[in-house]
C-alpha cells in the first residue's frame, strides 16, 4: 500500500515539474502573437511594478483608476522585495510558482486523510496549465492559496480556517465566501470569531502602515460591463442586430459603452443579490453536513458570484480550479461533474484570451461564439453546483437512517461513503 502511494506521489511530483516547466517556457515566449504579444506578462512588469513603487512609499495608488483591490493586496504586491537579487518580474513569478507548489502540497496532504484522495491534487496540477502562462503573471494564485488552505485546515483547526479566510478576503474579497458552508454550532462560532478578529487586526495594521487604504472603493462603483462577462456576451451578440455600443479600455479592462450598458450592469448586480439570497436560504434550511459540505458550498458560492459579476477575467478561473480541487480531495463531494465543466470552461478561456482576444474585442461571430460557450459552461456549472449542494444537504429519508453513521468531523451524521459517491 505504501509503495503504491509512493508511486502516486512521485507521479504527481513529476507531473507538476513537467507542467510548470512548460508554463514557464510559454512565459518566456510571451511575445508571440498567439500567446498575447506581450500583453499577458505586461500586467506584472508594468502595472504591478508601478503600484509597487507607490506602495513602497507607504501609500496605496489612490488616484489610479485601475487600482480596485482591497488593502490586503498591498503586501502581496510588495512581496517580491523579499528576493532582492531578482528583478521585480522575476521575483513575482518565483513567488507565484512557490505558492502554486504550496497549494499542490496542501492538496496532496489533504488527500492522505481517511475519506480523501489525490484527485484534487491531480486536478490542480493538470488544470492550471489549461490557462497557459497566465497564472504565473497574476496574483490570483496567491489569493487562491488563502482559500484552499482555509478550507483544508477546517478539520484540524477552526482558528486557522477563519484566519486564512479573513486574510484572503483582505486581498481580494471572494475568499470570504468559503465561510458560508461552515457547520452550525461551535464550528461556525469559532471560525467566524477568528475570521473577524484576524480581519479587524490586519486591517488596522494596514490602515496604520499605509495611506488611502480604502481608495479602491471609489473605482469599484464606476466599473462597467466587461466584454468577457455574461452581460458582455449579451451585448456582444446585440452588436450583430444593430446595437450601437462600443468597446473601450477603462478601469483596467475592455468594457462596453453605449445605450443600455448601465441597465445590464444593474441586472448583473441584481442577479448577484439573487444568488446571495439563494445561498442564504440554503444556509438556513440545510440540516445535514458532511466533511465535503464546506468545500462544495464554497465552490457553489464563488461560482454564482463569478457568473453574475460584471467582470469575468480569465484569471478568475484560477479561483474555480482551486476550489474544485479542494472538493475533489473528498470522496464525499457532490461537485465532480461541476469540476469537469470548470475545466472545460478554462480551456475555452485560453482560446479567447490570449489567442483570439481581438475577435472578442471586436465582437466577431467567432469571438461571440467563444464567449457564449465559455460563459454557458460557467452558468451551467453554477446552476448544477447549487442544485447538487442543495440536494446533498437535505435530511436523509427515514428508510436510510439505519445506514447512517456519526463519522463527520463536525459531529454531524453523514451517509456511508458508497452512498455519497453516487450523489
GROMACS .gro file of C-alpha atoms in nm:
model
  423
    1UNK     CA    1   0.000   0.000   0.000
    2UNK     CA    2   0.280   0.240   0.093
    3UNK     CA    3   0.461   0.154  -0.230
    4UNK     CA    4   0.151   0.237  -0.437
    5UNK     CA    5   0.109   0.564  -0.252
    6UNK     CA    6   0.475   0.646  -0.307
    7UNK     CA    7   0.441   0.585  -0.681
    8UNK     CA    8   0.136   0.810  -0.697
    9UNK     CA    9   0.316   1.088  -0.513
   10UNK     CA   10   0.614   1.055  -0.745
   11UNK     CA   11   0.386   1.072  -1.047
   12UNK     CA   12   0.229   1.390  -0.910
   13UNK     CA   13   0.568   1.547  -0.847
   14UNK     CA   14   0.687   1.467  -1.199
   15UNK     CA   15   0.362   1.597  -1.348
   16UNK     CA   16   0.393   1.922  -1.153
   17UNK     CA   17   0.756   1.971  -1.261
   18UNK     CA   18   0.676   1.899  -1.627
   19UNK     CA   19   0.367   2.118  -1.648
   20UNK     CA   20   0.522   2.410  -1.461
   21UNK     CA   21   0.833   2.396  -1.677
   22UNK     CA   22   0.604   2.415  -1.979
   23UNK     CA   23   0.419   2.714  -1.832
   24UNK     CA   24   0.747   2.895  -1.766
   25UNK     CA   25   0.858   2.824  -2.122
   26UNK     CA   26   0.536   2.979  -2.253
   27UNK     CA   27   0.601   3.279  -2.030
   28UNK     CA   28   0.945   3.317  -2.189
   29UNK     CA   29   0.771   3.317  -2.530
   30UNK     CA   30   0.507   3.567  -2.415
   31UNK     CA   31   0.581   3.800  -2.707
   32UNK     CA   32   0.447   3.555  -2.965
   33UNK     CA   33   0.116   3.670  -3.121
   34UNK     CA   34  -0.081   3.358  -3.021
   35UNK     CA   35   0.041   3.398  -2.662
   36UNK     CA   36  -0.076   3.755  -2.631
   37UNK     CA   37   0.202   3.954  -2.797
   38UNK     CA   38   0.344   4.052  -2.457
   39UNK     CA   39   0.012   4.164  -2.309
   40UNK     CA   40  -0.003   3.879  -2.057
   41UNK     CA   41   0.330   3.948  -1.887
   42UNK     CA   42   0.289   4.327  -1.906
   43UNK     CA   43   0.048   4.312  -1.611
   44UNK     CA   44   0.343   4.240  -1.380
   45UNK     CA   45   0.642   4.426  -1.521
   46UNK     CA   46   0.445   4.742  -1.593
   47UNK     CA   47   0.128   4.770  -1.383
   48UNK     CA   48   0.223   4.573  -1.070
   49UNK     CA   49   0.572   4.724  -1.073
   50UNK     CA   50   0.422   5.071  -1.097
   51UNK     CA   51   0.197   5.004  -0.798
   52UNK     CA   52   0.496   4.857  -0.614
   53UNK     CA   53   0.673   5.192  -0.646
   54UNK     CA   54   0.379   5.372  -0.485
   55UNK     CA   55   0.321   5.109  -0.216
   56UNK     CA   56   0.687   5.106  -0.117
   57UNK     CA   57   0.643   5.470  -0.011
   58UNK     CA   58   0.363   5.381   0.229
   59UNK     CA   59   0.055   5.468   0.023
   60UNK     CA   60  -0.198   5.296  -0.198
   61UNK     CA   61  -0.231   5.424  -0.558
   62UNK     CA   62  -0.543   5.625  -0.475
   63UNK     CA   63  -0.550   5.827  -0.797
   64UNK     CA   64  -0.505   5.531  -1.031
   65UNK     CA   65  -0.848   5.423  -1.165
   66UNK     CA   66  -0.705   5.075  -1.226
   67UNK     CA   67  -0.647   5.019  -0.853
   68UNK     CA   68  -0.958   4.825  -0.749
   69UNK     CA   69  -0.823   4.592  -0.483
   70UNK     CA   70  -0.868   4.572  -0.104
   71UNK     CA   71  -0.577   4.687   0.114
   72UNK     CA   72  -0.452   4.332   0.169
   73UNK     CA   73  -0.331   4.329  -0.191
   74UNK     CA   74  -0.059   4.574  -0.094
   75UNK     CA   75   0.164   4.329   0.098
   76UNK     CA   76   0.124   4.070  -0.180
   77UNK     CA   77   0.245   4.316  -0.443
   78UNK     CA   78   0.530   4.424  -0.215
   79UNK     CA   79   0.639   4.063  -0.150
   80UNK     CA   80   0.888   4.048  -0.445
   81UNK     CA   81   1.111   4.275  -0.236
   82UNK     CA   82   1.187   3.960  -0.032
   83UNK     CA   83   1.403   3.842  -0.324
   84UNK     CA   84   1.640   4.137  -0.377
   85UNK     CA   85   1.869   3.955  -0.618
   86UNK     CA   86   1.598   3.937  -0.885
   87UNK     CA   87   1.407   4.189  -1.090
   88UNK     CA   88   1.051   4.262  -0.979
   89UNK     CA   89   0.915   4.048  -1.262
   90UNK     CA   90   1.144   3.753  -1.183
   91UNK     CA   91   1.074   3.773  -0.809
   92UNK     CA   92   0.697   3.792  -0.864
   93UNK     CA   93   0.699   3.486  -1.088
   94UNK     CA   94   0.924   3.294  -0.847
   95UNK     CA   95   0.693   3.364  -0.553
   96UNK     CA   96   0.387   3.269  -0.759
   97UNK     CA   97   0.544   2.937  -0.858
   98UNK     CA   98   0.631   2.875  -0.493
   99UNK     CA   99   0.271   2.949  -0.393
  100UNK     CA  100   0.148   2.710  -0.661
  101UNK     CA  101   0.376   2.443  -0.512
  102UNK     CA  102   0.234   2.517  -0.165
  103UNK     CA  103  -0.123   2.471  -0.293
  104UNK     CA  104  -0.022   2.141  -0.452
  105UNK     CA  105   0.144   2.020  -0.132
  106UNK     CA  106  -0.162   2.117   0.072
  107UNK     CA  107  -0.390   1.924  -0.163
  108UNK     CA  108  -0.161   1.619  -0.152
  109UNK     CA  109  -0.152   1.620   0.228
  110UNK     CA  110  -0.530   1.658   0.244
  111UNK     CA  111  -0.565   1.364   0.006
  112UNK     CA  112  -0.382   1.140   0.251
  113UNK     CA  113  -0.654   1.170   0.516
  114UNK     CA  114  -0.918   0.900   0.566
  115UNK     CA  115  -1.209   0.951   0.327
  116UNK     CA  116  -0.997   1.164   0.096
  117UNK     CA  117  -0.787   1.106  -0.214
  118UNK     CA  118  -0.536   1.257  -0.453
  119UNK     CA  119  -0.783   1.352  -0.726
  120UNK     CA  120  -0.783   1.711  -0.605
  121UNK     CA  121  -0.406   1.744  -0.634
  122UNK     CA  122  -0.408   1.583  -0.979
  123UNK     CA  123  -0.689   1.816  -1.090
  124UNK     CA  124  -0.495   2.124  -0.980
  125UNK     CA  125  -0.170   2.005  -1.135
  126UNK     CA  126  -0.332   1.931  -1.471
  127UNK     CA  127  -0.596   2.204  -1.466
  128UNK     CA  128  -0.382   2.512  -1.403
  129UNK     CA  129  -0.176   2.470  -1.725
  130UNK     CA  130  -0.501   2.497  -1.924
  131UNK     CA  131  -0.455   2.872  -1.868
  132UNK     CA  132  -0.108   2.854  -2.028
  133UNK     CA  133   0.126   3.107  -1.859
  134UNK     CA  134  -0.143   3.345  -1.729
  135UNK     CA  135  -0.142   3.211  -1.367
  136UNK     CA  136   0.225   3.298  -1.315
  137UNK     CA  137   0.173   3.666  -1.400
  138UNK     CA  138  -0.138   3.731  -1.192
  139UNK     CA  139  -0.162   3.735  -0.814
  140UNK     CA  140  -0.475   3.517  -0.816
  141UNK     CA  141  -0.267   3.208  -0.734
  142UNK     CA  142  -0.173   3.373  -0.404
  143UNK     CA  143  -0.536   3.462  -0.335
  144UNK     CA  144  -0.647   3.107  -0.415
  145UNK     CA  145  -0.388   2.974  -0.171
  146UNK     CA  146  -0.562   3.152   0.118
  147UNK     CA  147  -0.897   2.994   0.026
  148UNK     CA  148  -0.755   2.645  -0.029
  149UNK     CA  149  -0.559   2.645   0.297
  150UNK     CA  150  -0.856   2.787   0.486
  151UNK     CA  151  -1.087   2.506   0.374
  152UNK     CA  152  -0.836   2.226   0.417
  153UNK     CA  153  -0.737   2.330   0.770
  154UNK     CA  154  -1.100   2.330   0.890
  155UNK     CA  155  -1.100   1.974   1.025
  156UNK     CA  156  -0.778   2.039   1.219
  157UNK     CA  157  -0.807   2.400   1.331
  158UNK     CA  158  -1.110   2.625   1.312
  159UNK     CA  159  -0.884   2.911   1.418
  160UNK     CA  160  -0.654   2.869   1.119
  161UNK     CA  161  -0.954   2.826   0.890
  162UNK     CA  162  -1.104   3.157   0.995
  163UNK     CA  163  -0.774   3.341   0.993
  164UNK     CA  164  -0.675   3.234   0.641
  165UNK     CA  165  -1.023   3.315   0.506
  166UNK     CA  166  -1.003   3.664   0.655
  167UNK     CA  167  -0.655   3.729   0.515
  168UNK     CA  168  -0.770   3.613   0.173
  169UNK     CA  169  -1.074   3.839   0.188
  170UNK     CA  170  -0.849   4.136   0.264
  171UNK     CA  171  -0.652   4.057  -0.051
  172UNK     CA  172  -0.940   4.001  -0.296
  173UNK     CA  173  -1.273   3.973  -0.109
  174UNK     CA  174  -1.400   3.642  -0.257
  175UNK     CA  175  -1.211   3.405  -0.018
  176UNK     CA  176  -1.452   3.527   0.250
  177UNK     CA  177  -1.720   3.324   0.072
  178UNK     CA  178  -1.556   2.999   0.186
  179UNK     CA  179  -1.704   3.063   0.531
  180UNK     CA  180  -2.058   3.019   0.401
  181UNK     CA  181  -2.067   2.641   0.440
  182UNK     CA  182  -1.926   2.611   0.790
  183UNK     CA  183  -2.127   2.362   1.001
  184UNK     CA  184  -2.363   2.518   1.252
  185UNK     CA  185  -2.280   2.549   1.618
  186UNK     CA  186  -1.938   2.564   1.774
  187UNK     CA  187  -1.754   2.527   1.442
  188UNK     CA  188  -1.924   2.829   1.288
  189UNK     CA  189  -1.878   3.040   1.601
  190UNK     CA  190  -1.509   2.959   1.623
  191UNK     CA  191  -1.435   3.007   1.253
  192UNK     CA  192  -1.624   3.335   1.228
  193UNK     CA  193  -1.477   3.470   1.552
  194UNK     CA  194  -1.125   3.409   1.431
  195UNK     CA  195  -1.208   3.544   1.087
  196UNK     CA  196  -1.348   3.868   1.229
  197UNK     CA  197  -1.065   3.906   1.479
  198UNK     CA  198  -0.793   3.841   1.224
  199UNK     CA  199  -0.959   4.064   0.968
  200UNK     CA  200  -1.002   4.358   1.205
  201UNK     CA  201  -0.647   4.339   1.343
  202UNK     CA  202  -0.493   4.302   0.995
  203UNK     CA  203  -0.699   4.589   0.858
  204UNK     CA  204  -0.596   4.811   1.150
  205UNK     CA  205  -0.229   4.736   1.077
  206UNK     CA  206  -0.273   4.823   0.709
  207UNK     CA  207  -0.452   5.148   0.799
  208UNK     CA  208  -0.162   5.244   1.025
  209UNK     CA  209   0.109   5.149   0.774
  210UNK     CA  210  -0.044   5.287   0.452
  211UNK     CA  211  -0.223   5.599   0.339
  212UNK     CA  212  -0.551   5.577   0.141
  213UNK     CA  213  -0.630   5.210   0.223
  214UNK     CA  214  -0.993   5.242   0.108
  215UNK     CA  215  -0.926   5.421  -0.219
  216UNK     CA  216  -1.027   5.109  -0.413
  217UNK     CA  217  -1.393   5.159  -0.320
  218UNK     CA  218  -1.422   5.464  -0.544
  219UNK     CA  219  -1.310   5.268  -0.851
  220UNK     CA  220  -1.538   4.967  -0.799
  221UNK     CA  221  -1.861   5.164  -0.821
  222UNK     CA  222  -1.772   5.315  -1.159
  223UNK     CA  223  -1.692   4.990  -1.334
  224UNK     CA  224  -1.900   4.896  -1.635
  225UNK     CA  225  -1.966   4.569  -1.818
  226UNK     CA  226  -1.653   4.383  -1.920
  227UNK     CA  227  -1.664   4.216  -2.261
  228UNK     CA  228  -1.595   3.870  -2.114
  229UNK     CA  229  -1.878   3.877  -1.860
  230UNK     CA  230  -2.219   3.719  -1.906
  231UNK     CA  231  -2.369   4.063  -1.968
  232UNK     CA  232  -2.084   4.143  -2.205
  233UNK     CA  233  -2.166   3.833  -2.408
  234UNK     CA  234  -2.525   3.953  -2.446
  235UNK     CA  235  -2.407   4.298  -2.555
  236UNK     CA  236  -2.156   4.148  -2.799
  237UNK     CA  237  -2.432   3.948  -2.963
  238UNK     CA  238  -2.650   4.262  -2.967
  239UNK     CA  239  -2.397   4.438  -3.191
  240UNK     CA  240  -2.497   4.194  -3.466
  241UNK     CA  241  -2.857   4.312  -3.457
  242UNK     CA  242  -2.782   4.683  -3.466
  243UNK     CA  243  -2.689   4.782  -3.112
  244UNK     CA  244  -2.452   5.084  -3.148
  245UNK     CA  245  -2.231   5.025  -2.843
  246UNK     CA  246  -1.852   5.036  -2.849
  247UNK     CA  247  -1.566   4.876  -2.657
  248UNK     CA  248  -1.333   5.099  -2.457
  249UNK     CA  249  -1.036   5.029  -2.230
  250UNK     CA  250  -1.123   5.162  -1.885
  251UNK     CA  251  -1.063   5.062  -1.523
  252UNK     CA  252  -0.809   4.805  -1.635
  253UNK     CA  253  -1.044   4.611  -1.863
  254UNK     CA  254  -1.209   4.620  -2.203
  255UNK     CA  255  -1.565   4.732  -2.131
  256UNK     CA  256  -1.874   4.808  -2.335
  257UNK     CA  257  -2.004   5.163  -2.351
  258UNK     CA  258  -2.329   5.282  -2.503
  259UNK     CA  259  -2.706   5.259  -2.455
  260UNK     CA  260  -2.841   5.008  -2.203
  261UNK     CA  261  -2.494   4.923  -2.062
  262UNK     CA  262  -2.590   5.063  -1.722
  263UNK     CA  263  -2.909   4.855  -1.731
  264UNK     CA  264  -2.705   4.540  -1.800
  265UNK     CA  265  -2.470   4.631  -1.514
  266UNK     CA  266  -2.768   4.679  -1.281
  267UNK     CA  267  -2.909   4.344  -1.393
  268UNK     CA  268  -2.577   4.178  -1.304
  269UNK     CA  269  -2.588   4.331  -0.957
  270UNK     CA  270  -2.948   4.215  -0.917
  271UNK     CA  271  -2.851   3.860  -1.016
  272UNK     CA  272  -2.569   3.872  -0.760
  273UNK     CA  273  -2.823   3.971  -0.495
  274UNK     CA  274  -3.048   3.682  -0.601
  275UNK     CA  275  -2.752   3.443  -0.583
  276UNK     CA  276  -2.672   3.566  -0.232
  277UNK     CA  277  -3.036   3.516  -0.132
  278UNK     CA  278  -3.037   3.158  -0.261
  279UNK     CA  279  -2.716   3.078  -0.074
  280UNK     CA  280  -2.854   3.234   0.243
  281UNK     CA  281  -3.174   3.031   0.206
  282UNK     CA  282  -2.966   2.714   0.161
  283UNK     CA  283  -2.772   2.801   0.474
  284UNK     CA  284  -3.091   2.849   0.676
  285UNK     CA  285  -3.268   2.536   0.551
  286UNK     CA  286  -2.984   2.284   0.540
  287UNK     CA  287  -2.987   2.023   0.814
  288UNK     CA  288  -2.706   1.786   0.716
  289UNK     CA  289  -2.333   1.839   0.671
  290UNK     CA  290  -2.062   1.601   0.557
  291UNK     CA  291  -1.691   1.670   0.556
  292UNK     CA  292  -1.731   1.786   0.194
  293UNK     CA  293  -2.020   2.028   0.252
  294UNK     CA  294  -1.798   2.330   0.337
  295UNK     CA  295  -1.594   2.263   0.022
  296UNK     CA  296  -1.899   2.219  -0.200
  297UNK     CA  297  -2.066   2.531  -0.058
  298UNK     CA  298  -1.753   2.740  -0.117
  299UNK     CA  299  -1.731   2.631  -0.482
  300UNK     CA  300  -2.103   2.694  -0.536
  301UNK     CA  301  -2.085   3.040  -0.382
  302UNK     CA  302  -1.782   3.156  -0.577
  303UNK     CA  303  -1.925   3.014  -0.899
  304UNK     CA  304  -2.252   3.202  -0.853
  305UNK     CA  305  -2.080   3.528  -0.771
  306UNK     CA  306  -1.839   3.487  -1.063
  307UNK     CA  307  -2.110   3.415  -1.319
  308UNK     CA  308  -2.324   3.710  -1.207
  309UNK     CA  309  -2.031   3.953  -1.192
  310UNK     CA  310  -1.987   4.246  -1.430
  311UNK     CA  311  -1.631   4.121  -1.486
  312UNK     CA  312  -1.512   3.766  -1.562
  313UNK     CA  313  -1.141   3.781  -1.640
  314UNK     CA  314  -0.954   3.463  -1.744
  315UNK     CA  315  -0.760   3.461  -1.417
  316UNK     CA  316  -1.086   3.413  -1.227
  317UNK     CA  317  -1.072   3.055  -1.349
  318UNK     CA  318  -0.777   3.004  -1.112
  319UNK     CA  319  -1.015   3.053  -0.819
  320UNK     CA  320  -1.259   2.799  -0.951
  321UNK     CA  321  -0.989   2.543  -1.032
  322UNK     CA  322  -0.851   2.573  -0.679
  323UNK     CA  323  -1.190   2.530  -0.510
  324UNK     CA  324  -1.287   2.244  -0.741
  325UNK     CA  325  -0.958   2.075  -0.649
  326UNK     CA  326  -1.046   2.111  -0.280
  327UNK     CA  327  -1.383   1.947  -0.344
  328UNK     CA  328  -1.218   1.657  -0.526
  329UNK     CA  329  -0.993   1.579  -0.228
  330UNK     CA  330  -1.305   1.444  -0.052
  331UNK     CA  331  -1.470   1.124  -0.166
  332UNK     CA  332  -1.800   1.263  -0.038
  333UNK     CA  333  -1.811   1.566  -0.268
  334UNK     CA  334  -2.111   1.618  -0.493
  335UNK     CA  335  -1.923   1.850  -0.728
  336UNK     CA  336  -1.733   1.613  -0.958
  337UNK     CA  337  -1.938   1.697  -1.272
  338UNK     CA  338  -1.906   2.066  -1.184
  339UNK     CA  339  -1.528   2.032  -1.172
  340UNK     CA  340  -1.523   1.896  -1.527
  341UNK     CA  341  -1.742   2.180  -1.651
  342UNK     CA  342  -1.498   2.425  -1.493
  343UNK     CA  343  -1.205   2.253  -1.663
  344UNK     CA  344  -1.382   2.277  -1.999
  345UNK     CA  345  -1.461   2.646  -1.942
  346UNK     CA  346  -1.096   2.705  -1.850
  347UNK     CA  347  -0.978   2.552  -2.177
  348UNK     CA  348  -1.217   2.776  -2.374
  349UNK     CA  349  -1.097   3.079  -2.176
  350UNK     CA  350  -0.746   3.021  -2.303
  351UNK     CA  351  -0.866   3.023  -2.663
  352UNK     CA  352  -1.047   3.357  -2.620
  353UNK     CA  353  -0.755   3.510  -2.426
  354UNK     CA  354  -0.484   3.541  -2.528
  355UNK     CA  355  -0.522   3.353  -2.856
  356UNK     CA  356  -0.828   3.516  -3.016
  357UNK     CA  357  -0.881   3.819  -2.798
  358UNK     CA  358  -0.912   4.057  -3.093
  359UNK     CA  359  -1.219   3.863  -3.204
  360UNK     CA  360  -1.371   3.908  -2.858
  361UNK     CA  361  -1.289   4.281  -2.853
  362UNK     CA  362  -1.449   4.337  -3.192
  363UNK     CA  363  -1.745   4.106  -3.118
  364UNK     CA  364  -1.694   3.897  -3.429
  365UNK     CA  365  -1.909   3.587  -3.463
  366UNK     CA  366  -1.606   3.381  -3.358
  367UNK     CA  367  -1.549   3.594  -3.051
  368UNK     CA  368  -1.918   3.589  -2.956
  369UNK     CA  369  -1.934   3.212  -3.001
  370UNK     CA  370  -1.629   3.162  -2.777
  371UNK     CA  371  -1.776   3.378  -2.503
  372UNK     CA  372  -2.118   3.213  -2.533
  373UNK     CA  373  -1.958   2.870  -2.491
  374UNK     CA  374  -1.729   2.972  -2.202
  375UNK     CA  375  -1.997   3.158  -2.011
  376UNK     CA  376  -2.257   2.895  -2.093
  377UNK     CA  377  -2.033   2.633  -1.934
  378UNK     CA  378  -1.982   2.852  -1.627
  379UNK     CA  379  -2.355   2.922  -1.594
  380UNK     CA  380  -2.432   2.550  -1.624
  381UNK     CA  381  -2.165   2.475  -1.364
  382UNK     CA  382  -2.309   2.733  -1.124
  383UNK     CA  383  -2.664   2.601  -1.152
  384UNK     CA  384  -2.551   2.239  -1.124
  385UNK     CA  385  -2.330   2.318  -0.825
  386UNK     CA  386  -2.615   2.482  -0.634
  387UNK     CA  387  -2.864   2.206  -0.721
  388UNK     CA  388  -2.627   1.929  -0.612
  389UNK     CA  389  -2.531   2.118  -0.297
  390UNK     CA  390  -2.897   2.166  -0.206
  391UNK     CA  391  -2.985   1.802  -0.268
  392UNK     CA  392  -2.688   1.675  -0.068
  393UNK     CA  393  -2.791   1.879   0.234
  394UNK     CA  394  -3.150   1.756   0.258
  395UNK     CA  395  -3.237   1.530   0.553
  396UNK     CA  396  -3.198   1.162   0.474
  397UNK     CA  397  -3.516   0.958   0.411
  398UNK     CA  398  -3.633   0.764   0.715
  399UNK     CA  399  -3.558   0.432   0.543
  400UNK     CA  400  -3.188   0.518   0.520
  401UNK     CA  401  -3.131   0.621   0.881
  402UNK     CA  402  -3.009   0.274   0.964
  403UNK     CA  403  -2.727   0.322   0.713
  404UNK     CA  404  -2.604   0.645   0.874
  405UNK     CA  405  -2.304   0.668   1.099
  406UNK     CA  406  -2.180   0.962   1.312
  407UNK     CA  407  -1.840   0.990   1.142
  408UNK     CA  408  -1.841   1.357   1.043
  409UNK     CA  409  -1.551   1.552   1.200
  410UNK     CA  410  -1.805   1.823   1.289
  411UNK     CA  411  -2.029   1.597   1.496
  412UNK     CA  412  -2.297   1.572   1.223
  413UNK     CA  413  -2.429   1.248   1.075
  414UNK     CA  414  -2.312   1.157   0.729
  415UNK     CA  415  -2.410   0.893   0.480
  416UNK     CA  416  -2.190   0.594   0.406
  417UNK     CA  417  -1.917   0.658   0.152
  418UNK     CA  418  -2.080   0.436  -0.106
  419UNK     CA  419  -2.399   0.639  -0.092
  420UNK     CA  420  -2.211   0.969  -0.119
  421UNK     CA  421  -2.007   0.858  -0.417
  422UNK     CA  422  -2.331   0.815  -0.608
  423UNK     CA  423  -2.471   1.156  -0.509
   0.00000   0.00000   0.00000
